[in-house]
Amino acid sequence: AQKVTQAQTEISVVEKEDVTLDCVYETRDTTYYLFWYKQPPSGELVFLIRRNSFDEQNEISGRYSWNFQKSTSSFNFTITASQVVDSAVYFCALSGRTDSWGKLQFGAGTQVVVTP
Amino acid sequence: EAQVTQNPRYLITVTGKKLTVTCSQNMNHEYMSWYRQDPGLGLRQIYYSMNVEVTDKGDVPEGYKVSRKEKRNFPLILESPSPNQTSLYFCASSSPERSYEQYFGPGTRLTVT
């Protein structure tokens, strides 16, 4: 079965500091997708990024960047120069053929608190 | 506007009183799912559907029923709700064309007393 582990339950930073969220996954699939979602205090789930297992190129999108390493089964996410609006719960998730493409296996989430 | 809608958004009910939470998507997605979110546990899948009349259990299906008679709708039925089903519920849809990125509804907060 697939598994996603987010070992950090809560991270507190002061505005403008960088925040890195860790995600480690387990899967037997050779083809899979990894996602990060954000859940602000209002409760909705907001899609942030998607990576497929064949694309290990790391990218930067605005203040967000991610580091995908298949060798260590990690998909870490960084917020640069954090802002108060970044305060939210962040979920890492995995989708693969074994469990079904229609299923997302979520980690437990990391609460990010950004103080002014 | 592409969206997933859920109704009701908030519901307080009593143990044993049957209820249905509706979910509808306007993106013609093949896949639809229901998740529940509980503190410290993240989101766990209850049921999912790969297309009309095709459904399968997720990780926590006990106490729930679903049906997929139309592609756009995927209602969640609690035949006899119990207090341990108090949770935040999300419906989602996805498609291979979007690499299975799941589009989520706004959530339904259910309280069973």
Short mmCIF file of C-alpha atoms in Angstrom, two decimals:
data_model
loop_
_atom_site.label_atom_id
_atom_site.label_comp_id
_atom_site.label_asym_id
_atom_site.label_seq_id
_atom_site.Cartn_x
_atom_site.Cartn_y
_atom_site.Cartn_z
CA ALA A 1 0.00 0.00 0.00
CA GLN A 2 1.05 3.54 -0.57
CA LYS A 3 2.06 5.75 2.30
CA VAL A 4 2.92 9.42 2.76
CA THR A 5 4.71 10.70 5.83
CA GLN A 6 4.93 14.31 6.91
CA ALA A 7 6.99 14.17 10.06
CA GLN A 8 6.60 17.85 10.93
CA THR A 9 3.31 18.52 12.65
CA GLU A 10 3.82 22.26 13.06
CA ILE A 11 6.36 24.82 11.95
CA SER A 12 6.41 28.37 13.31
CA VAL A 13 8.38 31.10 11.57
CA VAL A 14 8.62 34.85 11.53
CA GLU A 15 7.59 36.64 8.38
CA LYS A 16 10.24 36.65 5.61
CA GLU A 17 11.90 33.47 6.84
CA ASP A 18 12.00 30.48 4.50
CA VAL A 19 9.99 27.38 5.34
CA THR A 20 10.73 23.88 4.10
CA LEU A 21 8.12 21.15 4.45
CA ASP A 22 9.27 17.56 4.35
CA CYS A 23 7.42 14.74 2.63
CA VAL A 24 8.52 11.12 2.34
CA TYR A 25 6.50 8.58 0.40
CA GLU A 26 6.33 4.85 -0.18
CA THR A 27 4.98 3.19 -3.29
CA ARG A 28 5.62 0.13 -5.43
CA ASP A 29 4.46 1.89 -8.55
CA THR A 30 6.99 3.04 -11.11
CA THR A 31 4.58 5.66 -12.40
CA TYR A 32 2.94 7.92 -9.87
CA TYR A 33 2.05 11.52 -9.16
CA LEU A 34 2.93 13.66 -6.19
CA PHE A 35 1.00 16.72 -5.08
CA TRP A 36 1.06 19.50 -2.55
CA TYR A 37 -2.19 21.04 -1.35
CA LYS A 38 -2.75 23.99 0.97
CA GLN A 39 -5.63 24.32 3.42
CA PRO A 40 -5.97 27.86 4.77
CA PRO A 41 -8.00 28.61 7.91
CA SER A 42 -11.10 29.03 5.73
CA GLY A 43 -10.98 25.27 5.12
CA GLU A 44 -10.88 24.81 1.36
CA LEU A 45 -8.20 22.70 -0.28
CA VAL A 46 -6.04 24.56 -2.75
CA PHE A 47 -3.90 22.74 -5.31
CA LEU A 48 -0.30 23.99 -5.35
CA ILE A 49 1.91 21.71 -7.41
CA ARG A 50 2.03 18.34 -9.16
CA ARG A 51 4.99 16.21 -10.17
CA ASN A 52 5.05 12.90 -12.02
CA SER A 53 7.56 10.21 -11.20
CA PHE A 54 9.45 10.64 -14.45
CA ASP A 55 10.13 14.30 -13.97
CA GLU A 56 12.71 14.98 -11.29
CA GLN A 57 13.42 18.48 -12.45
CA ASN A 58 13.07 20.83 -9.55
CA GLU A 59 11.36 24.12 -10.19
CA ILE A 60 10.61 27.46 -8.71
CA SER A 61 7.26 29.15 -9.10
CA GLY A 62 7.18 32.54 -7.49
CA ARG A 63 7.91 32.02 -3.80
CA TYR A 64 7.31 28.27 -4.03
CA SER A 65 9.90 25.68 -4.95
CA TRP A 66 10.08 21.92 -4.63
CA ASN A 67 12.74 19.29 -4.44
CA PHE A 68 11.80 15.87 -5.78
CA GLN A 69 14.33 13.09 -5.20
CA LYS A 70 13.33 9.56 -6.21
CA SER A 71 16.47 8.11 -4.66
CA THR A 72 15.28 9.11 -1.19
CA SER A 73 11.52 9.04 -1.97
CA SER A 74 11.18 12.63 -0.89
CA PHE A 75 9.16 15.52 -2.25
CA ASN A 76 9.97 18.57 -0.18
CA PHE A 77 8.32 21.95 -0.57
CA THR A 78 9.79 25.35 0.26
CA ILE A 79 8.15 28.70 0.74
CA THR A 80 10.65 31.52 0.34
CA ALA A 81 10.23 34.79 2.24
CA SER A 82 7.13 33.60 4.05
CA GLN A 83 4.13 35.87 4.54
CA VAL A 84 1.30 35.80 7.06
CA VAL A 85 -1.05 34.64 4.29
CA ASP A 86 1.04 31.46 4.02
CA SER A 87 -0.28 30.34 7.41
CA ALA A 88 -2.15 27.13 6.63
CA VAL A 89 -1.99 23.37 6.77
CA TYR A 90 0.00 21.87 3.93
CA PHE A 91 -0.64 18.35 2.69
CA CYS A 92 1.58 16.16 0.58
CA ALA A 93 -0.27 13.49 -1.41
CA LEU A 94 0.46 10.57 -3.73
CA SER A 95 -1.52 8.90 -6.51
CA GLY A 96 -0.52 5.68 -8.23
CA ARG A 97 -1.92 2.80 -10.20
CA THR A 98 -1.77 0.17 -7.46
CA ASP A 99 -4.29 1.84 -5.19
CA SER A 100 -6.12 3.51 -8.08
CA TRP A 101 -5.50 6.67 -10.01
CA GLY A 102 -8.64 8.06 -8.48
CA LYS A 103 -7.27 7.90 -4.97
CA LEU A 104 -5.01 10.36 -3.27
CA GLN A 105 -3.04 9.07 -0.31
CA PHE A 106 -2.50 12.05 1.96
CA GLY A 107 0.04 12.73 4.64
CA ALA A 108 -1.17 13.96 8.02
CA GLY A 109 -0.35 17.55 7.14
CA THR A 110 2.01 20.22 8.47
CA GLN A 111 0.63 23.32 10.14
CA VAL A 112 2.60 26.41 9.15
CA VAL A 113 2.27 29.46 11.37
CA VAL A 114 3.78 32.70 10.11
CA THR A 115 3.88 35.55 12.57
CA PRO A 116 4.51 39.20 11.65
CA GLU B 1 -16.51 28.12 -14.03
CA ALA B 2 -15.07 24.67 -13.34
CA GLN B 3 -16.14 23.57 -9.91
CA VAL B 4 -17.20 20.87 -7.49
CA THR B 5 -20.21 21.71 -5.37
CA GLN B 6 -21.34 20.08 -2.16
CA ASN B 7 -24.52 20.47 -0.18
CA PRO B 8 -25.16 21.10 2.58
CA ARG B 9 -22.07 22.93 3.79
CA TYR B 10 -22.97 22.46 7.44
CA LEU B 11 -25.18 19.84 9.00
CA ILE B 12 -26.04 18.94 12.58
CA THR B 13 -28.04 15.77 12.99
CA VAL B 14 -28.85 13.09 15.52
CA THR B 15 -27.70 9.51 15.74
CA GLY B 16 -29.55 7.19 13.40
CA LYS B 17 -31.22 9.77 11.17
CA LYS B 18 -30.39 8.98 7.55
CA LEU B 19 -28.75 11.77 5.59
CA THR B 20 -27.32 12.42 2.14
CA VAL B 21 -24.58 14.83 1.18
CA THR B 22 -24.70 15.72 -2.49
CA CYS B 23 -21.71 16.31 -4.74
CA SER B 24 -21.72 17.55 -8.30
CA GLN B 25 -18.96 18.48 -10.77
CA ASN B 26 -19.22 20.29 -14.10
CA MET B 27 -15.89 19.23 -15.63
CA ASN B 28 -16.97 15.89 -17.09
CA HIS B 29 -14.40 14.12 -14.91
CA GLU B 30 -14.37 10.35 -14.82
CA TYR B 31 -13.12 9.96 -11.27
CA MET B 32 -14.92 11.14 -8.16
CA SER B 33 -14.08 10.54 -4.51
CA TRP B 34 -15.21 11.22 -0.99
CA TYR B 35 -12.76 11.98 1.81
CA ARG B 36 -13.13 12.69 5.47
CA GLN B 37 -10.74 14.90 7.39
CA ASP B 38 -10.08 14.42 11.08
CA PRO B 39 -7.49 16.22 13.25
CA GLY B 40 -4.07 14.59 13.09
CA LEU B 41 -5.16 12.05 10.47
CA GLY B 42 -5.13 14.13 7.31
CA LEU B 43 -7.66 13.18 4.67
CA ARG B 44 -8.75 9.59 4.25
CA GLN B 45 -10.65 8.27 1.30
CA ILE B 46 -14.09 6.81 1.97
CA TYR B 47 -15.23 5.72 -1.50
CA TYR B 48 -14.29 6.49 -5.04
CA SER B 49 -15.79 6.03 -8.47
CA MET B 50 -13.98 5.53 -11.75
CA ASN B 51 -17.06 6.15 -13.87
CA VAL B 52 -20.83 5.74 -13.95
CA GLU B 53 -21.94 2.64 -12.04
CA VAL B 54 -18.33 1.84 -11.03
CA THR B 55 -17.48 2.43 -7.39
CA ASP B 56 -15.01 0.96 -4.91
CA LYS B 57 -14.16 1.23 -1.25
CA GLY B 58 -11.45 3.50 0.02
CA ASP B 59 -9.71 3.28 3.37
CA VAL B 60 -12.66 4.00 5.67
CA PRO B 61 -15.91 2.87 3.97
CA GLU B 62 -17.75 1.50 7.02
CA GLY B 63 -21.02 3.29 7.68
CA TYR B 64 -21.18 4.97 4.26
CA LYS B 65 -22.82 4.27 0.92
CA VAL B 66 -22.36 5.88 -2.46
CA SER B 67 -23.87 5.66 -5.91
CA ARG B 68 -22.87 6.99 -9.33
CA LYS B 69 -25.87 7.00 -11.60
CA GLU B 70 -24.79 10.08 -13.52
CA LYS B 71 -21.28 11.16 -14.38
CA ARG B 72 -21.62 14.54 -12.71
CA ASN B 73 -23.11 13.41 -9.37
CA PHE B 74 -21.69 11.32 -6.55
CA PRO B 75 -23.82 11.48 -3.38
CA LEU B 76 -22.60 10.22 -0.01
CA ILE B 77 -25.21 8.46 2.09
CA LEU B 78 -25.09 7.82 5.81
CA GLU B 79 -27.86 5.33 6.51
CA SER B 80 -27.55 5.47 10.29
CA PRO B 81 -25.10 8.19 11.34
CA SER B 82 -23.14 7.80 14.56
CA PRO B 83 -21.10 10.34 16.56
CA ASN B 84 -17.82 8.90 15.23
CA GLN B 85 -18.86 10.12 11.78
CA THR B 86 -18.64 13.70 12.96
CA SER B 87 -16.05 15.09 10.56
CA LEU B 88 -15.26 17.41 7.68
CA TYR B 89 -16.14 15.78 4.36
CA PHE B 90 -14.72 16.63 0.97
CA CYS B 91 -15.86 15.53 -2.44
CA ALA B 92 -13.33 15.57 -5.28
CA SER B 93 -13.16 14.87 -8.98
CA SER B 94 -10.26 14.18 -11.31
CA SER B 95 -9.36 13.12 -14.81
CA PRO B 96 -6.41 11.52 -16.61
CA GLU B 97 -6.25 14.59 -18.85
CA ARG B 98 -5.18 16.60 -15.82
CA SER B 99 -2.79 13.97 -14.45
CA TYR B 100 -5.33 13.00 -11.81
CA GLU B 101 -5.12 16.34 -10.03
CA GLN B 102 -8.08 16.29 -7.69
CA TYR B 103 -10.47 19.22 -7.67
CA PHE B 104 -12.09 19.55 -4.28
CA GLY B 105 -15.47 20.81 -3.21
CA PRO B 106 -15.73 23.36 -0.38
CA GLY B 107 -16.34 20.74 2.28
CA THR B 108 -19.29 19.70 4.44
CA ARG B 109 -18.95 19.93 8.20
CA LEU B 110 -21.10 17.22 9.75
CA THR B 111 -21.89 16.93 13.45
CA VAL B 112 -23.74 13.86 14.73
CA THR B 113 -25.05 14.14 18.29
#
